[in-house]
PDB file of C-alpha atoms in Angstrom:
ATOM      1  CA  GLN V   1      87.096 117.130 112.247  1.00  0.00           C
ATOM      2  CA  GLN V   2      84.606 116.846 109.461  1.00  0.00           C
ATOM      3  CA  GLN V   3      83.111 113.448 108.719  1.00  0.00           C
ATOM      4  CA  VAL V   4      81.061 112.651 105.668  1.00  0.00           C
ATOM      5  CA  LYS V   5      79.012 109.462 105.683  1.00  0.00           C
ATOM      6  CA  GLN V   6      77.988 108.097 102.295  1.00  0.00           C
ATOM      7  CA  SER V   7      75.573 105.277 101.473  1.00  0.00           C
ATOM      8  CA  PRO V   8      75.217 102.781  99.977  1.00  0.00           C
ATOM      9  CA  GLN V   9      78.728 101.446  99.411  1.00  0.00           C
ATOM     10  CA  SER V  10      77.580  99.715  96.248  1.00  0.00           C
ATOM     11  CA  LEU V  11      74.532  99.949  94.041  1.00  0.00           C
ATOM     12  CA  ILE V  12      73.235  97.926  91.112  1.00  0.00           C
ATOM     13  CA  VAL V  13      70.587  99.514  88.917  1.00  0.00           C
ATOM     14  CA  GLN V  14      68.940  98.423  85.702  1.00  0.00           C
ATOM     15  CA  LYS V  15      69.353 100.581  82.620  1.00  0.00           C
ATOM     16  CA  GLY V  16      66.724 103.299  82.663  1.00  0.00           C
ATOM     17  CA  GLY V  17      66.310 103.180  86.432  1.00  0.00           C
ATOM     18  CA  ILE V  18      67.031 105.819  89.050  1.00  0.00           C
ATOM     19  CA  SER V  19      70.254 105.688  91.066  1.00  0.00           C
ATOM     20  CA  ILE V  20      70.196 107.395  94.464  1.00  0.00           C
ATOM     21  CA  ILE V  21      73.252 108.023  96.645  1.00  0.00           C
ATOM     22  CA  ASN V  22      73.024 109.726 100.020  1.00  0.00           C
ATOM     23  CA  CYS V  23      75.485 111.689 102.120  1.00  0.00           C
ATOM     24  CA  ALA V  24      75.425 113.239 105.581  1.00  0.00           C
ATOM     25  CA  TYR V  25      77.923 115.707 107.015  1.00  0.00           C
ATOM     26  CA  GLU V  26      78.637 117.011 110.497  1.00  0.00           C
ATOM     27  CA  ASN V  27      79.700 120.615 110.201  1.00  0.00           C
ATOM     28  CA  THR V  28      80.762 123.007 107.521  1.00  0.00           C
ATOM     29  CA  ALA V  29      81.790 126.623 107.489  1.00  0.00           C
ATOM     30  CA  PHE V  30      81.126 126.926 103.777  1.00  0.00           C
ATOM     31  CA  ASP V  31      78.009 125.963 101.898  1.00  0.00           C
ATOM     32  CA  TYR V  32      79.271 124.099  98.892  1.00  0.00           C
ATOM     33  CA  PHE V  33      78.791 120.387  98.285  1.00  0.00           C
ATOM     34  CA  PRO V  34      80.271 118.700  95.222  1.00  0.00           C
ATOM     35  CA  TRP V  35      79.991 115.229  93.784  1.00  0.00           C
ATOM     36  CA  TYR V  36      82.905 113.565  92.024  1.00  0.00           C
ATOM     37  CA  GLN V  37      82.771 110.715  89.515  1.00  0.00           C
ATOM     38  CA  GLN V  38      85.605 108.238  89.097  1.00  0.00           C
ATOM     39  CA  PHE V  39      86.035 105.691  86.330  1.00  0.00           C
ATOM     40  CA  PRO V  40      88.359 102.692  86.812  1.00  0.00           C
ATOM     41  CA  GLY V  41      92.006 103.627  86.482  1.00  0.00           C
ATOM     42  CA  LYS V  42      91.257 107.343  86.494  1.00  0.00           C
ATOM     43  CA  GLY V  43      91.257 110.112  89.057  1.00  0.00           C
ATOM     44  CA  PRO V  44      87.976 111.550  90.354  1.00  0.00           C
ATOM     45  CA  ALA V  45      86.463 114.369  88.316  1.00  0.00           C
ATOM     46  CA  LEU V  46      83.962 117.014  89.393  1.00  0.00           C
ATOM     47  CA  LEU V  47      80.475 115.973  88.280  1.00  0.00           C
ATOM     48  CA  ILE V  48      78.068 118.466  89.815  1.00  0.00           C
ATOM     49  CA  ALA V  49      77.953 120.726  92.861  1.00  0.00           C
ATOM     50  CA  ILE V  50      75.402 122.683  94.862  1.00  0.00           C
ATOM     51  CA  ARG V  51      75.512 125.846  96.915  1.00  0.00           C
ATOM     52  CA  PRO V  52      72.555 125.481  99.244  1.00  0.00           C
ATOM     53  CA  ASP V  53      70.919 128.784  98.617  1.00  0.00           C
ATOM     54  CA  VAL V  54      68.790 126.382  96.587  1.00  0.00           C
ATOM     55  CA  SER V  55      67.519 122.992  97.713  1.00  0.00           C
ATOM     56  CA  GLU V  56      68.017 121.301  94.367  1.00  0.00           C
ATOM     57  CA  LYS V  57      70.276 121.556  91.357  1.00  0.00           C
ATOM     58  CA  LYS V  58      69.808 119.698  88.100  1.00  0.00           C
ATOM     59  CA  GLU V  59      72.261 119.151  85.260  1.00  0.00           C
ATOM     60  CA  GLY V  60      70.963 116.845  82.599  1.00  0.00           C
ATOM     61  CA  ARG V  61      70.175 113.491  84.185  1.00  0.00           C
ATOM     62  CA  PHE V  62      72.008 114.364  87.418  1.00  0.00           C
ATOM     63  CA  THR V  63      70.262 116.096  90.312  1.00  0.00           C
ATOM     64  CA  ILE V  64      71.522 117.093  93.757  1.00  0.00           C
ATOM     65  CA  SER V  65      68.977 117.495  96.532  1.00  0.00           C
ATOM     66  CA  PHE V  66      70.016 119.281  99.710  1.00  0.00           C
ATOM     67  CA  ASN V  67      68.445 119.332 103.175  1.00  0.00           C
ATOM     68  CA  LYS V  68      70.341 121.862 105.266  1.00  0.00           C
ATOM     69  CA  SER V  69      68.450 121.267 108.512  1.00  0.00           C
ATOM     70  CA  ALA V  70      69.165 117.537 108.334  1.00  0.00           C
ATOM     71  CA  LYS V  71      72.740 118.103 107.089  1.00  0.00           C
ATOM     72  CA  GLN V  72      72.105 115.688 104.246  1.00  0.00           C
ATOM     73  CA  PHE V  73      72.421 115.798 100.486  1.00  0.00           C
ATOM     74  CA  SER V  74      71.872 113.249  97.767  1.00  0.00           C
ATOM     75  CA  LEU V  75      72.654 112.539  94.134  1.00  0.00           C
ATOM     76  CA  HIS V  76      69.945 111.230  91.836  1.00  0.00           C
ATOM     77  CA  ILE V  77      70.827 109.825  88.421  1.00  0.00           C
ATOM     78  CA  MET V  78      67.734 109.606  86.251  1.00  0.00           C
ATOM     79  CA  ASP V  79      67.483 107.183  83.315  1.00  0.00           C
ATOM     80  CA  SER V  80      70.714 105.502  84.447  1.00  0.00           C
ATOM     81  CA  GLN V  81      72.941 104.251  81.637  1.00  0.00           C
ATOM     82  CA  PRO V  82      75.733 101.632  81.549  1.00  0.00           C
ATOM     83  CA  GLY V  83      78.158 104.509  80.887  1.00  0.00           C
ATOM     84  CA  ASP V  84      77.265 105.888  84.325  1.00  0.00           C
ATOM     85  CA  SER V  85      78.910 102.852  85.946  1.00  0.00           C
ATOM     86  CA  ALA V  86      81.596 104.391  88.123  1.00  0.00           C
ATOM     87  CA  THR V  87      82.448 105.244  91.716  1.00  0.00           C
ATOM     88  CA  TYR V  88      80.799 108.378  93.077  1.00  0.00           C
ATOM     89  CA  PHE V  89      82.107 110.470  95.951  1.00  0.00           C
ATOM     90  CA  CYS V  90      80.301 113.207  97.811  1.00  0.00           C
ATOM     91  CA  ALA V  91      82.344 115.843  99.613  1.00  0.00           C
ATOM     92  CA  ALA V  92      81.986 118.693 102.050  1.00  0.00           C
ATOM     93  CA  PRO V  93      84.297 121.570 102.954  1.00  0.00           C
ATOM     94  CA  THR V  94      86.508 120.763 105.892  1.00  0.00           C
ATOM     95  CA  TYR V  95      85.338 122.825 108.823  1.00  0.00           C
ATOM     96  CA  ASN V  96      87.429 125.955 109.287  1.00  0.00           C
ATOM     97  CA  ALA V  97      89.682 125.020 106.367  1.00  0.00           C
ATOM     98  CA  GLY V  98      87.951 126.396 103.346  1.00  0.00           C
ATOM     99  CA  ASN V  99      90.352 125.200 100.735  1.00  0.00           C
ATOM    100  CA  MET V 100      89.966 121.512 101.445  1.00  0.00           C
ATOM    101  CA  LEU V 101      87.327 118.868 100.985  1.00  0.00           C
ATOM    102  CA  THR V 102      86.471 115.860 103.122  1.00  0.00           C
ATOM    103  CA  PHE V 103      85.179 113.001 100.995  1.00  0.00           C
ATOM    104  CA  GLY V 104      82.623 110.317 101.700  1.00  0.00           C
ATOM    105  CA  GLY V 105      83.554 106.650 101.462  1.00  0.00           C
ATOM    106  CA  GLY V 106      82.370 106.310  97.874  1.00  0.00           C
ATOM    107  CA  THR V 107      79.589 104.396  96.120  1.00  0.00           C
ATOM    108  CA  ARG V 108      80.356 101.921  93.382  1.00  0.00           C
ATOM    109  CA  LEU V 109      77.505 102.086  90.883  1.00  0.00           C
ATOM    110  CA  MET V 110      76.880  99.398  88.297  1.00  0.00           C
ATOM    111  CA  VAL V 111      74.177  99.956  85.698  1.00  0.00           C
ATOM    112  CA  LYS V 112      73.123  96.726  84.027  1.00  0.00           C
ATOM    113  CA  PRO V 113      72.132  96.810  80.357  1.00  0.00           C
TER     114      PRO V 113
ATOM    115  CA  ASN P   1      96.298 119.945  78.187  1.00  0.00           C
ATOM    116  CA  ALA P   2      98.045 117.661  80.664  1.00  0.00           C
ATOM    117  CA  GLY P   3      96.441 118.957  83.892  1.00  0.00           C
ATOM    118  CA  VAL P   4      97.907 116.996  86.820  1.00  0.00           C
ATOM    119  CA  THR P   5     100.595 114.434  86.018  1.00  0.00           C
ATOM    120  CA  GLN P   6     101.633 111.735  88.488  1.00  0.00           C
ATOM    121  CA  THR P   7     104.568 109.373  88.254  1.00  0.00           C
ATOM    122  CA  PRO P   8     104.957 106.479  88.512  1.00  0.00           C
ATOM    123  CA  LYS P   9     101.588 104.880  87.731  1.00  0.00           C
ATOM    124  CA  PHE P  10     102.446 101.605  89.481  1.00  0.00           C
ATOM    125  CA  GLN P  11     105.056 100.650  92.052  1.00  0.00           C
ATOM    126  CA  VAL P  12     105.854  97.630  94.189  1.00  0.00           C
ATOM    127  CA  LEU P  13     108.039  98.193  97.240  1.00  0.00           C
ATOM    128  CA  LYS P  14     109.444  95.930  99.875  1.00  0.00           C
ATOM    129  CA  THR P  15     108.773  96.779 103.518  1.00  0.00           C
ATOM    130  CA  GLY P  16     111.300  99.351 104.695  1.00  0.00           C
ATOM    131  CA  GLN P  17     112.156 100.711 101.271  1.00  0.00           C
ATOM    132  CA  SER P  18     111.716 104.385 100.487  1.00  0.00           C
ATOM    133  CA  MET P  19     110.349 106.142  97.456  1.00  0.00           C
ATOM    134  CA  THR P  20     109.038 109.479  96.223  1.00  0.00           C
ATOM    135  CA  LEU P  21     105.815 109.974  94.321  1.00  0.00           C
ATOM    136  CA  GLN P  22     105.989 112.867  91.902  1.00  0.00           C
ATOM    137  CA  CYS P  23     103.196 115.270  90.984  1.00  0.00           C
ATOM    138  CA  ALA P  24     103.200 118.233  88.624  1.00  0.00           C
ATOM    139  CA  GLN P  25     100.424 120.540  87.427  1.00  0.00           C
ATOM    140  CA  ASP P  26     100.440 122.946  84.509  1.00  0.00           C
ATOM    141  CA  MET P  27      97.367 125.010  85.399  1.00  0.00           C
ATOM    142  CA  ASN P  28      99.159 127.601  87.551  1.00  0.00           C
ATOM    143  CA  HIS P  29      97.139 126.460  90.572  1.00  0.00           C
ATOM    144  CA  ASN P  30      98.145 127.687  93.995  1.00  0.00           C
ATOM    145  CA  SER P  31      97.036 124.732  96.116  1.00  0.00           C
ATOM    146  CA  MET P  32      98.046 121.105  95.853  1.00  0.00           C
ATOM    147  CA  TYR P  33      97.023 117.990  97.781  1.00  0.00           C
ATOM    148  CA  TRP P  34      97.909 114.357  98.322  1.00  0.00           C
ATOM    149  CA  TYR P  35      95.097 111.880  99.023  1.00  0.00           C
ATOM    150  CA  ARG P  36      95.083 108.153  99.471  1.00  0.00           C
ATOM    151  CA  GLN P  37      92.180 105.976  98.363  1.00  0.00           C
ATOM    152  CA  ASP P  38      91.333 102.751 100.132  1.00  0.00           C
ATOM    153  CA  PRO P  39      88.244 100.563  99.591  1.00  0.00           C
ATOM    154  CA  GLY P  40      85.292 101.785 101.635  1.00  0.00           C
ATOM    155  CA  MET P  41      87.248 104.684 103.109  1.00  0.00           C
ATOM    156  CA  GLY P  42      86.999 107.150 100.306  1.00  0.00           C
ATOM    157  CA  LEU P  43      89.734 109.673  99.776  1.00  0.00           C
ATOM    158  CA  ARG P  44      91.701 110.715 102.839  1.00  0.00           C
ATOM    159  CA  LEU P  45      93.944 113.749 102.880  1.00  0.00           C
ATOM    160  CA  ILE P  46      97.591 113.073 103.666  1.00  0.00           C
ATOM    161  CA  TYR P  47      99.199 116.497 103.206  1.00  0.00           C
ATOM    162  CA  TYR P  48      98.371 119.696 101.434  1.00  0.00           C
ATOM    163  CA  SER P  49     100.095 122.848 100.285  1.00  0.00           C
ATOM    164  CA  ALA P  50      97.916 125.946 100.218  1.00  0.00           C
ATOM    165  CA  SER P  51     100.565 127.901  98.343  1.00  0.00           C
ATOM    166  CA  GLU P  52     104.167 127.650  97.242  1.00  0.00           C
ATOM    167  CA  GLY P  53     106.426 127.408 100.265  1.00  0.00           C
ATOM    168  CA  THR P  54     103.817 126.067 102.693  1.00  0.00           C
ATOM    169  CA  THR P  55     102.773 122.534 103.614  1.00  0.00           C
ATOM    170  CA  ASP P  56     100.436 121.194 106.288  1.00  0.00           C
ATOM    171  CA  LYS P  57      99.313 117.847 107.627  1.00  0.00           C
ATOM    172  CA  GLY P  58      95.995 116.376 106.667  1.00  0.00           C
ATOM    173  CA  GLU P  59      94.016 113.556 108.218  1.00  0.00           C
ATOM    174  CA  VAL P  60      96.559 110.712 107.804  1.00  0.00           C
ATOM    175  CA  PRO P  61     100.111 112.175 107.645  1.00  0.00           C
ATOM    176  CA  ASN P  62     102.015 109.547 109.640  1.00  0.00           C
ATOM    177  CA  GLY P  63     104.718 107.800 107.629  1.00  0.00           C
ATOM    178  CA  TYR P  64     104.802 110.462 104.910  1.00  0.00           C
ATOM    179  CA  ASN P  65     106.661 113.656 104.094  1.00  0.00           C
ATOM    180  CA  VAL P  66     106.055 116.190 101.357  1.00  0.00           C
ATOM    181  CA  SER P  67     107.945 118.855  99.470  1.00  0.00           C
ATOM    182  CA  ARG P  68     106.449 121.742  97.521  1.00  0.00           C
ATOM    183  CA  LEU P  69     109.386 122.121  95.178  1.00  0.00           C
ATOM    184  CA  ASN P  70     107.888 125.068  93.294  1.00  0.00           C
ATOM    185  CA  LYS P  71     104.429 126.184  92.234  1.00  0.00           C
ATOM    186  CA  ARG P  72     104.098 123.305  89.768  1.00  0.00           C
ATOM    187  CA  GLU P  73     105.466 120.365  91.735  1.00  0.00           C
ATOM    188  CA  PHE P  74     104.423 118.643  94.966  1.00  0.00           C
ATOM    189  CA  SER P  75     106.096 115.374  95.922  1.00  0.00           C
ATOM    190  CA  LEU P  76     105.164 112.743  98.503  1.00  0.00           C
ATOM    191  CA  ARG P  77     107.872 110.653 100.162  1.00  0.00           C
ATOM    192  CA  LEU P  78     107.585 107.377 101.997  1.00  0.00           C
ATOM    193  CA  GLU P  79     110.718 107.064 104.121  1.00  0.00           C
ATOM    194  CA  SER P  80     110.201 103.458 105.263  1.00  0.00           C
ATOM    195  CA  ALA P  81     107.308 101.803 103.487  1.00  0.00           C
ATOM    196  CA  ALA P  82     104.895  99.600 105.419  1.00  0.00           C
ATOM    197  CA  PRO P  83     102.190  97.217 104.132  1.00  0.00           C
ATOM    198  CA  SER P  84      99.562  99.581 105.603  1.00  0.00           C
ATOM    199  CA  GLN P  85     100.650 102.131 102.999  1.00  0.00           C
ATOM    200  CA  THR P  86      99.460  99.903 100.172  1.00  0.00           C
ATOM    201  CA  SER P  87      96.951 102.159  98.475  1.00  0.00           C
ATOM    202  CA  VAL P  88      96.174 104.276  95.456  1.00  0.00           C
ATOM    203  CA  TYR P  89      97.611 107.762  95.817  1.00  0.00           C
ATOM    204  CA  PHE P  90      96.101 110.786  94.123  1.00  0.00           C
ATOM    205  CA  CYS P  91      97.543 114.217  93.714  1.00  0.00           C
ATOM    206  CA  ALA P  92      95.173 117.114  93.126  1.00  0.00           C
ATOM    207  CA  SER P  93      95.419 120.835  92.589  1.00  0.00           C
ATOM    208  CA  SER P  94      93.067 123.779  92.862  1.00  0.00           C
ATOM    209  CA  GLU P  95      93.075 127.477  92.151  1.00  0.00           C
ATOM    210  CA  GLY P  96      92.581 129.360  95.381  1.00  0.00           C
ATOM    211  CA  TRP P  97      89.574 127.985  97.246  1.00  0.00           C
ATOM    212  CA  GLY P  98      89.929 124.288  96.584  1.00  0.00           C
ATOM    213  CA  ILE P  99      86.398 123.468  97.532  1.00  0.00           C
ATOM    214  CA  TYR P 100      85.287 124.923  94.210  1.00  0.00           C
ATOM    215  CA  GLY P 101      87.022 122.334  92.139  1.00  0.00           C
ATOM    216  CA  TYR P 102      89.888 119.975  92.474  1.00  0.00           C
ATOM    217  CA  THR P 103      91.684 118.582  89.430  1.00  0.00           C
ATOM    218  CA  PHE P 104      93.009 115.116  90.153  1.00  0.00           C
ATOM    219  CA  GLY P 105      95.821 113.188  88.567  1.00  0.00           C
ATOM    220  CA  SER P 106      95.299 109.627  87.392  1.00  0.00           C
ATOM    221  CA  GLY P 107      96.858 108.094  90.498  1.00  0.00           C
ATOM    222  CA  THR P 108      99.752 105.887  91.594  1.00  0.00           C
ATOM    223  CA  ARG P 109      98.934 102.350  92.638  1.00  0.00           C
ATOM    224  CA  LEU P 110     101.439 101.376  95.337  1.00  0.00           C
ATOM    225  CA  THR P 111     101.848  97.897  96.775  1.00  0.00           C
ATOM    226  CA  VAL P 112     104.110  97.291  99.758  1.00  0.00           C
ATOM    227  CA  VAL P 113     105.036  93.642 100.317  1.00  0.00           C
TER     228      VAL P 113
END
């Protein structure tokens, strides 16, 4: 069964700083790794995803870096803003069950003004 | 543009009581899922339905049952609630290969006393 380990559990960053969240997975039959963002009282929403035919994907201030040999991927938030304060989940396809995701434990990010 | 609608938003149950969490989506998605969210444990899959008429167990199915009533609706039933089922429950849906994008509802916060 797929396991996805996410760190840190919580993160405090000053406004303008860089937030970094890391994830490691065990196995996957499909190369697709999304990140979800969740605000308090809301459901998670897809933020950004990578298909590792590339090692990095950037969308605005959000960047995913992927290391296939190490089975690790990370989310970088550049110029972090208070509005980025949320819980972030990484996910990986459940091995041999392509239509499901296994999620990491989540990272609660707080960006201080 | 409702997306995924969950009811109720909040519920308090006594140990041993039963209840059904309702979920409906208006995006004509084939697959639907029930996850529970607990602090530090991320989102764990309870049950899923890859298509109308099919349901399968996820990672933590014990104590739960589901019904895929039609393509739109997927309900989760707790037959005899236990304090360990205190959690936030999320329903999600996806078109085809779910790994490419879940749409989540806003959740049901359930407390079992």
